[in-house]
Tab-separated table of C-alpha atoms in Angstrom:
chain	number	residue	atom	x	y	z
A	90	MET	CA	84.660	-19.142	66.342
A	91	GLU	CA	85.431	-16.352	63.884
A	92	LEU	CA	88.702	-16.764	62.005
A	93	GLU	CA	90.779	-13.868	60.763
A	94	ALA	CA	93.258	-14.280	57.915
A	95	HIS	CA	96.319	-12.046	57.797
A	96	VAL	CA	99.093	-11.634	55.221
A	97	HIS	CA	102.627	-10.778	56.349
A	98	ASP	CA	105.347	-9.343	54.120
A	99	THR	CA	108.077	-10.688	56.397
A	100	ILE	CA	108.380	-13.716	58.658
A	101	ARG	CA	109.519	-11.323	61.380
A	102	ASP	CA	105.937	-10.080	61.713
A	103	ILE	CA	105.110	-13.488	63.203
A	104	PRO	CA	106.702	-14.248	66.589
A	105	GLU	CA	109.301	-16.996	66.273
A	106	SER	CA	107.973	-18.856	69.309
A	107	GLU	CA	104.441	-18.910	67.854
A	108	TRP	CA	105.569	-20.165	64.448
A	109	ASN	CA	107.874	-22.864	65.792
A	110	ALA	CA	105.176	-24.162	68.169
A	111	LEU	CA	102.935	-25.091	65.221
A	112	ASP	CA	102.479	-28.745	64.316
A	113	GLY	CA	104.544	-29.700	61.291
A	114	VAL	CA	107.450	-27.333	61.888
A	115	SER	CA	109.526	-29.976	63.671
A	116	GLU	CA	109.347	-32.311	60.650
A	117	ALA	CA	112.113	-30.507	58.751
A	118	PRO	CA	114.581	-27.653	59.333
A	119	PHE	CA	113.271	-25.823	56.261
A	120	LEU	CA	109.903	-25.292	57.971
A	121	THR	CA	111.382	-23.443	60.927
A	122	TRP	CA	111.074	-19.714	61.442
A	123	THR	CA	114.887	-19.519	61.261
A	124	TRP	CA	114.977	-20.945	57.721
A	125	PHE	CA	112.519	-18.384	56.348
A	126	ASP	CA	114.224	-15.605	58.270
A	127	ALA	CA	117.616	-16.592	56.837
A	128	LEU	CA	116.192	-16.523	53.300
A	129	GLU	CA	114.884	-12.999	53.887
A	130	ARG	CA	117.918	-11.599	55.707
A	131	THR	CA	120.342	-12.777	53.032
A	132	GLY	CA	118.246	-11.553	50.094
A	133	CYS	CA	117.597	-15.026	48.644
A	134	VAL	CA	113.911	-14.100	48.699
A	135	GLY	CA	112.569	-10.607	48.173
A	136	GLU	CA	111.711	-8.290	45.314
A	137	ALA	CA	115.006	-8.787	43.461
A	138	ALA	CA	114.640	-12.571	43.635
A	139	GLY	CA	111.010	-12.566	42.493
A	140	TRP	CA	109.844	-14.157	45.766
A	141	LEU	CA	107.954	-11.566	47.826
A	142	PRO	CA	107.007	-12.923	51.273
A	143	HIS	CA	103.238	-13.151	51.610
A	144	HIS	CA	102.956	-15.462	54.624
A	145	ILE	CA	99.419	-16.346	55.708
A	146	THR	CA	98.216	-16.702	59.286
A	147	LEU	CA	94.815	-17.711	60.624
A	148	ARG	CA	93.889	-16.370	64.055
A	149	ALA	CA	90.901	-16.569	66.383
A	150	GLU	CA	90.584	-14.009	69.171
A	151	GLY	CA	94.224	-13.130	68.598
A	152	ALA	CA	95.527	-16.683	69.014
A	153	LEU	CA	97.489	-18.198	66.140
A	154	LEU	CA	95.698	-21.305	64.885
A	155	ALA	CA	97.557	-21.911	61.618
A	156	ALA	CA	100.134	-20.488	59.246
A	157	ALA	CA	101.415	-21.169	55.746
A	158	PRO	CA	104.628	-19.915	54.118
A	159	ALA	CA	103.590	-18.032	50.994
A	160	TYR	CA	105.121	-15.786	48.347
A	161	LEU	CA	103.927	-13.492	45.590
A	162	LYS	CA	105.905	-14.345	42.459
A	163	ASP	CA	106.589	-12.797	39.072
A	164	ASN	CA	108.205	-15.947	37.644
A	165	SER	CA	108.077	-19.753	37.998
A	166	GLU	CA	111.701	-20.341	38.979
A	167	GLY	CA	112.740	-22.391	41.992
A	168	GLU	CA	109.376	-24.117	42.402
A	169	PHE	CA	109.914	-27.570	40.791
A	170	VAL	CA	106.217	-27.860	39.891
A	171	PHE	CA	106.490	-26.719	36.321
A	172	ASP	CA	103.724	-24.476	35.006
A	173	HIS	CA	105.496	-22.628	32.182
A	174	GLY	CA	103.017	-24.103	29.705
A	175	TRP	CA	100.128	-22.742	31.764
A	176	ALA	CA	101.748	-19.297	31.759
A	177	SER	CA	102.123	-19.422	27.978
A	178	ALA	CA	98.495	-20.486	27.492
A	179	SER	CA	97.340	-17.754	29.867
A	180	HIS	CA	99.124	-15.060	27.894
A	181	GLN	CA	97.711	-16.442	24.634
A	182	ILE	CA	94.160	-15.842	25.858
A	183	GLY	CA	95.086	-12.339	27.019
A	184	ALA	CA	95.267	-13.051	30.742
A	185	PRO	CA	98.646	-12.255	32.356
A	186	TYR	CA	99.859	-15.179	34.469
A	187	TYR	CA	102.216	-13.229	36.699
A	188	PRO	CA	102.157	-12.299	39.482
A	189	LYS	CA	100.832	-15.422	41.135
A	190	LEU	CA	100.722	-16.657	44.740
A	191	VAL	CA	102.519	-19.808	45.898
A	192	VAL	CA	102.350	-21.595	49.237
A	193	ALA	CA	105.760	-23.200	49.253
A	194	VAL	CA	109.230	-23.436	50.709
A	195	PRO	CA	111.460	-21.635	48.197
A	196	PHE	CA	113.804	-23.803	46.150
A	197	THR	CA	112.815	-26.932	48.144
A	198	PRO	CA	110.864	-29.683	46.339
A	199	ALA	CA	110.219	-31.736	49.475
A	200	THR	CA	106.928	-33.062	50.821
A	201	THR	CA	105.954	-31.773	54.269
A	202	PRO	CA	102.845	-30.107	55.711
A	203	ARG	CA	102.081	-26.770	54.090
A	204	LEU	CA	99.415	-25.715	56.575
A	205	LEU	CA	101.123	-25.559	59.955
A	206	VAL	CA	98.568	-25.769	62.763
A	207	ARG	CA	98.463	-25.285	66.501
A	208	ARG	CA	96.536	-28.530	66.997
A	209	PRO	CA	96.928	-31.437	64.528
A	210	GLU	CA	93.268	-32.381	64.867
A	211	ASP	CA	92.290	-28.969	63.481
A	212	ARG	CA	94.143	-29.358	60.169
A	213	PRO	CA	91.281	-31.086	58.245
A	214	ALA	CA	88.862	-28.294	59.179
A	215	LEU	CA	91.359	-25.514	58.457
A	216	LEU	CA	92.481	-26.699	55.015
A	217	PRO	CA	89.194	-25.604	53.355
A	218	VAL	CA	89.685	-22.265	55.123
A	219	LEU	CA	93.131	-22.010	53.532
A	220	ALA	CA	91.640	-22.776	50.102
A	221	GLU	CA	88.990	-20.077	50.538
A	222	THR	CA	91.614	-17.615	51.825
A	223	LEU	CA	93.718	-18.217	48.710
A	224	ARG	CA	90.723	-17.637	46.450
A	225	LYS	CA	89.950	-14.362	48.216
A	226	LEU	CA	93.576	-13.202	47.990
A	227	VAL	CA	93.645	-13.949	44.260
A	228	ALA	CA	90.425	-12.005	43.707
A	229	ARG	CA	91.398	-9.100	45.964
A	230	SER	CA	94.864	-8.717	44.464
A	231	ARG	CA	93.620	-9.341	40.912
A	232	ILE	CA	96.280	-11.947	40.260
A	233	SER	CA	96.026	-15.062	38.134
A	234	SER	CA	96.269	-17.940	40.549
A	235	ALA	CA	97.363	-19.572	43.797
A	236	HIS	CA	99.398	-22.767	44.095
A	237	VAL	CA	100.156	-25.034	47.064
A	238	LEU	CA	103.355	-26.913	46.263
A	239	PHE	CA	104.486	-30.230	47.789
A	240	PRO	CA	101.807	-30.613	50.476
A	241	THR	CA	101.193	-34.021	52.008
A	242	GLU	CA	98.821	-36.380	50.220
A	243	ASP	CA	96.106	-35.799	52.839
A	244	GLU	CA	96.442	-32.026	52.458
A	245	ALA	CA	96.250	-32.286	48.674
A	246	ALA	CA	93.101	-34.415	48.929
A	247	ALA	CA	91.471	-31.921	51.314
A	248	LEU	CA	92.354	-28.977	49.069
A	249	SER	CA	90.979	-30.889	46.088
A	250	ASP	CA	87.743	-31.451	48.017
A	251	ALA	CA	87.728	-27.675	48.581
A	252	ALA	CA	87.619	-27.162	44.779
A	253	MET	CA	91.326	-26.687	44.068
A	254	ALA	CA	92.796	-28.579	41.107
A	255	HIS	CA	94.970	-31.533	42.141
A	256	ARG	CA	98.283	-32.219	40.416
A	257	CYS	CA	100.555	-35.243	40.852
A	258	GLY	CA	104.242	-35.570	40.075
A	259	VAL	CA	106.977	-38.155	40.523
A	260	GLN	CA	110.126	-38.269	42.615
A	261	PHE	CA	112.446	-41.151	43.427
A	262	GLN	CA	112.850	-41.767	47.158
A	263	PHE	CA	114.378	-44.296	49.544
A	264	GLU	CA	111.959	-45.964	51.936
A	265	ASN	CA	113.459	-47.805	54.896
A	266	GLU	CA	111.666	-51.152	54.943
A	267	GLY	CA	112.992	-51.973	58.402
A	268	TYR	CA	116.544	-52.632	57.206
A	269	GLN	CA	119.054	-53.317	59.966
A	270	THR	CA	122.114	-52.982	57.726
A	271	PHE	CA	122.999	-51.727	54.255
A	272	ASP	CA	123.428	-55.395	53.235
A	273	ASP	CA	119.749	-55.917	54.071
A	274	PHE	CA	118.957	-53.154	51.595
A	275	LEU	CA	121.235	-54.674	48.944
A	276	ALA	CA	119.529	-58.036	49.402
A	277	ARG	CA	116.436	-56.564	47.740
A	278	PHE	CA	118.300	-56.324	44.397
A	279	ASN	CA	119.071	-59.064	41.932
A	280	ALA	CA	122.658	-60.336	41.841
A	281	LYS	CA	123.679	-58.192	38.853
A	282	ARG	CA	122.412	-54.984	40.462
A	283	ARG	CA	124.034	-55.818	43.819
A	284	HIS	CA	127.367	-56.344	42.097
A	285	GLN	CA	127.033	-53.030	40.277
A	286	ILE	CA	126.301	-51.063	43.458
A	287	ARG	CA	129.142	-52.681	45.395
A	288	ARG	CA	131.526	-51.949	42.521
A	289	GLU	CA	130.463	-48.307	42.464
A	290	MET	CA	130.909	-48.037	46.238
A	291	ARG	CA	134.374	-49.614	46.120
A	292	GLU	CA	135.537	-47.009	43.635
A	293	SER	CA	135.813	-44.299	46.285
A	294	THR	CA	137.956	-46.535	48.475
A	295	ARG	CA	140.110	-47.485	45.505
A	296	GLN	CA	140.766	-43.807	44.853
A	297	GLY	CA	141.727	-43.188	48.480
A	298	LEU	CA	138.693	-41.046	49.243
A	299	SER	CA	136.959	-40.776	52.609
A	300	ILE	CA	133.266	-39.897	52.865
A	301	ASP	CA	131.823	-38.648	56.148
A	302	THR	CA	128.693	-36.911	57.407
A	303	LEU	CA	129.533	-33.760	59.354
A	304	ARG	CA	127.141	-32.340	61.950
A	305	GLY	CA	127.094	-29.695	64.617
A	306	ALA	CA	130.490	-28.221	65.475
A	307	GLU	CA	132.109	-30.352	62.756
A	308	ILE	CA	130.646	-27.921	60.206
A	309	THR	CA	133.342	-25.265	60.444
A	310	PRO	CA	133.478	-22.016	58.423
A	311	GLU	CA	136.036	-23.700	56.162
A	312	ILE	CA	133.622	-26.573	55.472
A	313	VAL	CA	130.784	-24.113	54.754
A	314	ASP	CA	133.034	-22.249	52.349
A	315	ALA	CA	133.913	-25.457	50.530
A	316	MET	CA	130.253	-26.551	50.366
A	317	PHE	CA	129.160	-23.233	48.904
A	318	GLY	CA	131.853	-23.588	46.255
A	319	PHE	CA	130.561	-27.045	45.381
A	320	TYR	CA	127.010	-25.683	45.100
A	321	VAL	CA	128.105	-22.908	42.732
A	322	SER	CA	130.089	-25.374	40.627
A	323	THR	CA	126.922	-27.412	40.005
A	324	VAL	CA	124.933	-24.289	39.105
A	325	GLU	CA	127.590	-23.210	36.610
A	326	LYS	CA	127.857	-26.660	35.064
A	327	PHE	CA	124.405	-26.611	33.479
A	328	ALA	CA	122.886	-24.084	31.090
A	329	TRP	CA	119.609	-24.227	33.031
A	330	GLY	CA	121.332	-23.806	36.404
A	331	ARG	CA	120.174	-20.979	38.663
A	332	GLN	CA	122.025	-19.741	41.725
A	333	TYR	CA	119.131	-19.154	44.071
A	334	LEU	CA	121.244	-19.079	47.242
A	335	ASN	CA	124.242	-16.985	48.263
A	336	ARG	CA	127.199	-17.523	50.560
A	337	ALA	CA	125.540	-15.551	53.362
A	338	PHE	CA	122.606	-17.976	53.410
A	339	PHE	CA	124.907	-20.980	53.712
A	340	GLU	CA	126.674	-19.286	56.599
A	341	GLU	CA	123.385	-18.385	58.320
A	342	ILE	CA	121.838	-21.847	58.258
A	343	ALA	CA	125.102	-23.575	59.165
A	344	ALA	CA	125.372	-21.375	62.242
A	345	ARG	CA	121.705	-21.280	63.243
A	346	LEU	CA	120.488	-24.759	62.224
A	347	ARG	CA	123.556	-26.882	62.776
A	348	GLY	CA	121.618	-29.257	65.037
A	349	GLY	CA	123.335	-32.599	65.402
A	350	GLY	CA	122.256	-35.979	66.729
A	351	ALA	CA	118.549	-36.461	67.368
A	352	GLN	CA	117.955	-32.737	66.869
A	353	GLY	CA	118.497	-32.993	63.146
A	354	GLY	CA	119.380	-29.855	61.224
A	355	VAL	CA	121.989	-29.065	58.586
A	356	GLU	CA	124.344	-31.913	57.667
A	357	ILE	CA	127.150	-32.030	55.113
A	358	VAL	CA	128.348	-35.214	53.456
A	359	LEU	CA	131.961	-34.493	52.592
A	360	ALA	CA	134.282	-36.439	50.302
A	361	ARG	CA	137.987	-35.815	50.929
A	362	GLU	CA	141.211	-36.922	49.393
A	363	GLY	CA	143.465	-36.834	52.408
A	364	LYS	CA	142.453	-33.568	54.060
A	365	ARG	CA	141.381	-31.894	50.811
A	366	PRO	CA	137.599	-31.642	50.239
A	367	ILE	CA	136.693	-32.518	46.664
A	368	ALA	CA	132.906	-32.938	46.837
A	369	GLY	CA	129.997	-32.422	49.168
A	370	ALA	CA	126.245	-32.584	49.642
A	371	LEU	CA	124.239	-30.384	51.986
A	372	ASN	CA	121.375	-32.353	53.520
A	373	LEU	CA	118.683	-31.476	56.045
A	374	ALA	CA	117.648	-33.991	58.697
A	375	GLY	CA	114.286	-34.213	60.405
A	376	PRO	CA	113.228	-36.720	63.064
A	377	THR	CA	112.110	-39.330	60.499
A	378	THR	CA	113.331	-38.110	57.103
A	379	LEU	CA	116.571	-36.986	55.486
A	380	TYR	CA	116.262	-34.391	52.721
A	381	GLY	CA	118.988	-34.107	50.108
A	382	ARG	CA	119.387	-30.542	48.866
A	383	TYR	CA	122.624	-29.327	47.239
A	384	TRP	CA	125.582	-31.146	45.742
A	385	GLY	CA	128.769	-30.278	43.922
A	386	ALA	CA	132.380	-31.298	43.293
A	387	SER	CA	135.596	-29.550	42.426
A	388	GLU	CA	136.637	-32.395	40.104
A	389	GLU	CA	135.067	-35.333	38.329
A	390	ARG	CA	135.580	-38.809	39.778
A	391	PRO	CA	133.837	-42.045	38.739
A	392	PHE	CA	130.678	-42.686	40.800
A	393	LEU	CA	131.525	-39.874	43.229
A	394	HIS	CA	128.049	-38.359	42.924
A	395	PHE	CA	126.339	-41.681	43.633
A	396	ASN	CA	128.462	-42.309	46.725
A	397	VAL	CA	128.092	-38.844	48.235
A	398	CYS	CA	124.443	-38.238	47.360
A	399	TYR	CA	122.912	-41.738	47.494
A	400	TYR	CA	124.838	-44.628	49.007
A	401	HIS	CA	126.389	-42.862	52.005
A	402	PRO	CA	123.131	-41.125	53.036
A	403	VAL	CA	121.167	-44.375	52.644
A	404	GLU	CA	123.663	-46.181	54.885
A	405	ASP	CA	123.332	-43.344	57.366
A	406	CYS	CA	119.513	-43.453	57.279
A	407	ILE	CA	119.541	-47.175	58.009
A	408	ALA	CA	122.020	-46.757	60.870
A	409	ARG	CA	119.906	-43.966	62.418
A	410	GLY	CA	116.558	-45.643	61.842
A	411	LEU	CA	115.186	-42.860	59.616
A	412	ARG	CA	112.137	-43.868	57.623
A	413	ARG	CA	112.742	-42.018	54.382
A	414	PHE	CA	115.361	-40.245	52.291
A	415	GLU	CA	114.182	-37.695	49.729
A	416	PRO	CA	117.224	-36.915	47.550
A	417	GLY	CA	115.454	-34.175	45.575
A	418	ALA	CA	113.676	-33.696	42.282
A	419	GLY	CA	114.346	-35.511	39.015
A	420	GLY	CA	116.832	-38.225	38.261
A	421	SER	CA	115.418	-41.489	36.927
A	422	HIS	CA	118.975	-42.848	37.330
A	423	LYS	CA	118.057	-43.138	41.021
A	424	LEU	CA	115.659	-45.942	40.142
A	425	VAL	CA	118.397	-48.520	39.497
A	426	ARG	CA	119.930	-47.615	42.864
A	427	GLY	CA	116.900	-48.519	44.928
A	428	PHE	CA	115.009	-45.228	44.968
A	429	ALA	CA	111.388	-46.097	44.265
A	430	PRO	CA	108.968	-43.876	42.317
A	431	SER	CA	106.848	-41.824	44.730
A	432	VAL	CA	103.899	-39.536	44.065
A	433	THR	CA	104.207	-35.852	44.934
A	434	HIS	CA	101.300	-33.429	45.080
A	435	SER	CA	100.267	-29.835	44.497
A	436	ALA	CA	96.957	-27.943	44.504
A	437	HIS	CA	95.974	-25.031	42.247
A	438	HIS	CA	93.370	-22.309	42.028
A	439	ILE	CA	93.248	-20.520	38.656
A	440	ALA	CA	90.932	-17.555	38.389
A	441	HIS	CA	90.372	-17.490	34.613
A	442	PRO	CA	87.567	-20.007	33.829
A	443	ARG	CA	88.907	-21.071	30.403
A	444	LEU	CA	92.437	-21.596	31.653
A	445	ASP	CA	91.167	-23.403	34.748
A	446	ALA	CA	89.096	-25.803	32.618
A	447	ALA	CA	92.028	-26.523	30.293
A	448	VAL	CA	94.416	-27.112	33.202
A	449	ARG	CA	92.001	-29.455	34.972
A	450	GLU	CA	91.556	-31.512	31.798
A	451	PHE	CA	95.336	-31.777	31.437
A	452	LEU	CA	95.795	-32.687	35.121
A	453	ALA	CA	93.297	-35.542	34.901
A	454	ARG	CA	95.379	-37.171	32.161
A	455	GLU	CA	98.623	-36.405	33.966
A	456	ARG	CA	97.399	-37.930	37.252
A	457	ALA	CA	96.457	-41.148	35.489
A	458	ALA	CA	99.915	-41.359	33.899
A	459	VAL	CA	101.658	-40.684	37.215
A	460	ARG	CA	99.608	-43.282	39.061
A	461	ALA	CA	100.441	-45.879	36.416
A	462	LYS	CA	104.126	-45.005	36.584
A	463	THR	CA	104.306	-45.276	40.364
A	464	ALA	CA	101.981	-48.246	40.930
A	465	ASP	CA	104.799	-50.781	41.204
A	466	ARG	CA	107.463	-49.601	43.664
A	467	SER	CA	109.309	-52.930	43.466
A	468	VAL	CA	110.591	-51.859	40.021
A	469	ALA	CA	113.439	-50.092	41.839
A	470	PHE	CA	114.980	-53.431	42.841
A	471	ARG	CA	114.734	-55.371	39.580
């Protein structure tokens, strides 16, 4: 069967029904056609943002077999797989690093399939096709490189077998070990750590705060407005903060991906003093995994961040029987709260031979360090 690869400069070139029927899309709201469409319609991706849609489809006799969200980029912002050092080295040897091609979900460092396929059994055979397609696009467009960010471990291994360089990183995630209650989870800790967590959780009650997860129709325009304000407050708090998303995007996804119940979708954990919202976290729920995305607060309160972003979602995951909670990138402080070190993956094709050799040598050392760091997951409960 002859495969044809196509590149699309907008998700709207690909029928929504075709995209959403692909295996992998149902794992998370941010893989749906609606999510990518909302990013484009609200200007969060596009030329001004430095994320030009370059979505890849593989077809045979007109039928869609696979697709991958992809973007042509003139920067490394919003990726969370940091390659600024590679860009610097590339420029030093006289080879411009930008633009480059990334297969990724913008601003979302979460592990899910990156090659969406019509039939799951076809994914192993189609991943080498994706790798070869990326190499051809790099050569044809005369760009520096192509990068597949946050694929599954199996995808990363297959892309590595197809001659792409394999990178590993670390996140801290909650794995549901069959807990029936939050107390079952706490029982994993030593007595000192259990006491600390319970004390931090009691602080919200002592301050008269309520913390609830809002879904579906509970996410009103007023709640969306408050959540966007919290998001902006976090961006403005840090010198390295970047406001990748705008109010229109928050409104779009809240209206179009509100989900609820077993459907999953957009969820907002809201902390209120009386009726007044003071903090919130926007999360995305799939059928087995909760993904923490954006957090903020209008005022500082002791342990408020931990309760809104960690303890309440973990309780909720246990109650719903979800297998995993990915609270986002960074944050070794999560370790003492029961989030175990987990390996993340990416795959890279770099056209310049000298830069490729240097990167591969670096990645070999980095992978060994990551594996050593994540070998003992029980460290999260000591």
